[in-house]
Amino acid sequence: MSTPSKASVARSRMTGPQRREQLIDVGRRLFAEKGFEGTSVEEIAMAAGVSKPVLYEHFGGKEGLYAVVVDREIQALLSAITSALSQGGNSRALLECAALALLDYIESSTDGFRILVRDSPPGQATGTFASLISDVATQVEHILAAEFKRQKLDPKMAPLYAQMLVGMVAIPGGWWLDSRKFKKHDVAAHLVNLAWNGLAGMESHPTLRTQRPS
């Protein structure tokens, strides 16, 4: 009669909350690697060392697990953006903080970001890249609204510009994640350079004025 391995014993002794967290971690990794459609319930269960009914018990299926993973990633990103914007400072400083917060998230939560930029399962209204952009843009609208008022521009246009601004950071952020050709602070500096100065007034050697110690 064989003796159970330490790993199998540890898995069998997990509490309900521990098992749930384990399944979330496994699902997050697999969804990032293969996408929602490319990941099966069988793969998740096998990687977690459980039977399929255990997954259904905790999340009702693959869709439920995916929804929890996506919601956690969105909340983590929005929390990072909100925290960055709560530091205060002038409009440019806040813009720099927001750009760095997004790049920080992309760098530290690579799997999460890859999940967020993938297409969501059919029929799922939330968790799409477009909805993510919209949520983050809402957090930075006030920066642009304040700057528009200062320059006697129509602050009602701030939400539109916020959408464009966040998209301008998120898309290059994904490219930077794969290429890593530039340092994070340099990427942020050039993004702010374009967003703040526009093509007509870009600085030749932009730097972050509020650069944090590495």
Coordinates of C-alpha atoms in Angstrom, one line a residue:
M1 CA 0.0 0.0 0.0
S2 CA 1.5 3.3 -1.1
T3 CA 1.9 6.2 1.3
P4 CA 0.3 9.5 0.2
S5 CA 2.7 12.2 -0.8
K6 CA 3.2 15.3 1.4
A7 CA 1.7 17.4 -1.4
S8 CA -1.5 15.3 -1.6
V9 CA -1.9 15.3 2.2
A10 CA -1.5 19.1 2.2
R11 CA -4.1 19.4 -0.5
S12 CA -6.6 17.2 1.3
R13 CA -6.2 19.2 4.5
M14 CA -7.0 22.6 2.9
T15 CA -9.9 24.5 4.4
G16 CA -12.7 25.8 2.1
P17 CA -11.2 29.3 1.9
Q18 CA -7.7 27.9 1.3
R19 CA -9.0 25.7 -1.5
R20 CA -10.9 28.6 -3.1
E21 CA -7.7 30.7 -3.1
Q22 CA -5.7 27.8 -4.6
L23 CA -8.2 27.5 -7.4
I24 CA -8.1 31.2 -8.1
D25 CA -4.3 31.1 -8.3
V26 CA -4.3 28.1 -10.6
G27 CA -7.1 29.6 -12.8
R28 CA -5.3 33.0 -13.0
R29 CA -2.1 31.3 -14.3
L30 CA -3.9 29.1 -16.8
F31 CA -6.2 31.9 -18.1
A32 CA -3.2 34.1 -18.6
E33 CA -1.3 31.4 -20.5
K34 CA -4.1 29.9 -22.6
G35 CA -7.1 32.4 -22.4
F36 CA -10.6 31.5 -21.3
E37 CA -11.6 29.4 -24.3
G38 CA -8.3 27.6 -24.3
T39 CA -8.5 26.5 -20.6
S40 CA -10.7 23.6 -19.6
V41 CA -12.3 22.7 -16.3
E42 CA -10.3 19.5 -16.5
E43 CA -7.0 21.3 -16.7
I44 CA -7.9 23.6 -13.8
A45 CA -8.9 20.7 -11.6
M46 CA -5.9 18.6 -12.6
A47 CA -3.4 21.5 -11.9
A48 CA -5.1 22.1 -8.5
G49 CA -5.1 18.4 -7.7
V50 CA -8.8 18.2 -7.2
S51 CA -11.8 16.7 -8.9
K52 CA -14.1 18.8 -11.2
P53 CA -17.0 18.8 -8.7
V54 CA -14.8 20.7 -6.3
L55 CA -14.4 23.5 -8.8
Y56 CA -18.1 23.6 -9.4
E57 CA -18.8 23.6 -5.7
H58 CA -16.7 26.8 -5.2
F59 CA -17.4 28.7 -8.4
G60 CA -20.2 27.0 -10.3
G61 CA -17.9 26.4 -13.2
K62 CA -15.1 27.9 -15.3
E63 CA -17.1 31.1 -16.0
G64 CA -17.6 31.8 -12.3
L65 CA -13.9 31.3 -11.6
Y66 CA -12.9 33.5 -14.5
A67 CA -15.3 36.3 -13.3
V68 CA -13.7 36.2 -9.8
V69 CA -10.2 36.4 -11.3
V70 CA -11.0 39.3 -13.6
D71 CA -12.8 41.2 -10.8
R72 CA -9.8 40.9 -8.5
E73 CA -7.5 42.2 -11.2
I74 CA -9.7 45.1 -12.0
Q75 CA -10.0 46.0 -8.3
A76 CA -6.2 45.7 -7.9
L77 CA -5.6 48.1 -10.8
L78 CA -8.2 50.6 -9.8
S79 CA -6.9 50.6 -6.3
A80 CA -3.4 51.3 -7.5
I81 CA -4.6 54.2 -9.8
T82 CA -6.7 55.6 -7.0
S83 CA -3.8 55.4 -4.5
A84 CA -1.5 57.2 -7.0
L85 CA -3.9 60.0 -7.6
S86 CA -4.5 60.5 -3.9
Q87 CA -0.9 61.7 -3.4
G88 CA -1.8 65.2 -4.6
G89 CA 0.2 67.6 -6.7
N90 CA -0.4 69.6 -9.8
S91 CA -2.0 68.1 -12.9
R92 CA 1.2 67.0 -14.6
A93 CA 2.4 65.3 -11.4
L94 CA -0.9 63.4 -11.1
L95 CA -0.7 62.4 -14.7
E96 CA 2.8 61.0 -14.2
C97 CA 1.6 59.1 -11.1
A98 CA -1.3 57.6 -13.0
A99 CA 1.0 56.5 -15.9
L100 CA 3.5 54.9 -13.5
A101 CA 0.8 53.2 -11.5
L102 CA -0.5 51.5 -14.6
L103 CA 3.0 50.5 -15.7
D104 CA 3.7 49.2 -12.2
Y105 CA 0.6 47.0 -12.4
I106 CA 1.6 45.7 -15.8
E107 CA 5.1 44.9 -14.5
S108 CA 4.1 43.3 -11.2
S109 CA 0.9 41.6 -12.3
T110 CA 1.8 40.3 -15.7
D111 CA -0.6 37.4 -15.6
G112 CA -3.4 39.6 -14.5
F113 CA -2.8 42.2 -17.2
R114 CA -2.7 39.5 -19.9
I115 CA -6.1 38.3 -18.7
L116 CA -7.6 41.7 -18.8
V117 CA -6.5 42.5 -22.3
R118 CA -7.8 39.2 -23.7
D119 CA -11.3 39.0 -25.0
S120 CA -13.9 38.1 -22.4
P121 CA -16.1 35.0 -22.7
P122 CA -19.2 35.4 -24.9
G123 CA -22.1 37.0 -23.0
Q124 CA -19.9 38.6 -20.3
A125 CA -20.6 42.3 -20.2
T126 CA -17.9 43.2 -17.6
G127 CA -14.2 42.4 -17.6
T128 CA -13.6 43.4 -21.2
F129 CA -10.6 45.5 -22.0
A130 CA -12.9 48.3 -23.1
S131 CA -14.8 48.2 -19.8
L132 CA -11.4 48.3 -18.0
I133 CA -10.3 51.3 -19.9
S134 CA -13.6 53.0 -19.1
D135 CA -13.2 52.2 -15.3
V136 CA -9.7 53.5 -15.1
A137 CA -10.5 56.6 -17.2
T138 CA -13.2 57.5 -14.7
Q139 CA -10.5 57.7 -12.1
V140 CA -8.5 60.3 -14.0
E141 CA -11.3 62.5 -15.4
H142 CA -10.9 65.0 -12.6
I143 CA -7.2 65.6 -13.6
L144 CA -8.1 66.6 -17.1
A145 CA -11.2 68.5 -16.0
A146 CA -9.1 70.7 -13.7
E147 CA -6.5 71.3 -16.4
F148 CA -9.2 72.2 -18.9
K149 CA -10.7 74.7 -16.5
R150 CA -7.3 76.2 -15.9
Q151 CA -6.8 76.7 -19.7
K152 CA -10.4 77.9 -20.2
L153 CA -11.3 74.8 -22.2
D154 CA -14.6 73.0 -21.9
P155 CA -14.4 70.6 -18.9
K156 CA -17.3 68.6 -20.3
M157 CA -14.8 67.1 -22.8
A158 CA -12.6 65.7 -20.0
P159 CA -14.3 62.2 -20.0
L160 CA -13.5 61.8 -23.7
Y161 CA -9.9 62.9 -23.3
A162 CA -9.6 60.6 -20.2
Q163 CA -10.6 57.6 -22.4
M164 CA -8.0 58.5 -25.0
L165 CA -5.4 59.1 -22.4
V166 CA -5.8 55.8 -20.6
G167 CA -6.0 53.9 -23.8
M168 CA -2.8 55.6 -24.9
V169 CA -1.0 54.3 -21.8
A170 CA -2.6 50.8 -21.7
I171 CA -1.8 49.8 -25.3
P172 CA 1.9 50.8 -25.3
G173 CA 2.1 49.2 -21.8
G174 CA 1.2 45.9 -23.3
W175 CA 3.8 46.3 -26.0
W176 CA 6.4 47.3 -23.4
L177 CA 5.6 44.2 -21.4
D178 CA 6.5 42.0 -24.3
S179 CA 9.5 43.9 -25.7
R180 CA 11.1 45.4 -22.5
K181 CA 13.3 47.6 -24.8
F182 CA 13.0 50.6 -22.4
K183 CA 13.1 51.2 -18.7
K184 CA 9.7 51.7 -17.1
H185 CA 10.3 55.3 -16.0
D186 CA 11.4 56.1 -19.5
V187 CA 8.2 54.7 -21.0
A188 CA 6.2 56.7 -18.5
A189 CA 8.1 59.9 -19.3
H190 CA 7.6 59.6 -23.0
L191 CA 3.9 58.8 -22.5
V192 CA 3.4 61.9 -20.4
N193 CA 5.5 63.9 -22.9
L194 CA 3.0 63.1 -25.7
A195 CA -0.1 63.4 -23.5
W196 CA 1.0 66.7 -21.9
N197 CA 2.9 68.5 -24.6
G198 CA 1.2 67.1 -27.7
L199 CA 3.1 66.4 -30.9
A200 CA 3.7 70.1 -31.5
G201 CA 5.4 70.7 -28.2
M202 CA 7.2 67.5 -27.3
E203 CA 10.4 67.8 -25.3
S204 CA 13.4 66.2 -27.0
H205 CA 14.6 64.5 -23.8
P206 CA 11.6 64.0 -21.5
T207 CA 12.0 63.0 -17.8
L208 CA 9.6 62.4 -15.0
R209 CA 9.5 65.5 -12.7
T210 CA 8.1 63.4 -9.9
Q211 CA 10.2 60.3 -10.4
R212 CA 10.2 58.0 -7.4
P213 CA 13.3 56.1 -6.2
S214 CA 13.6 52.7 -7.8

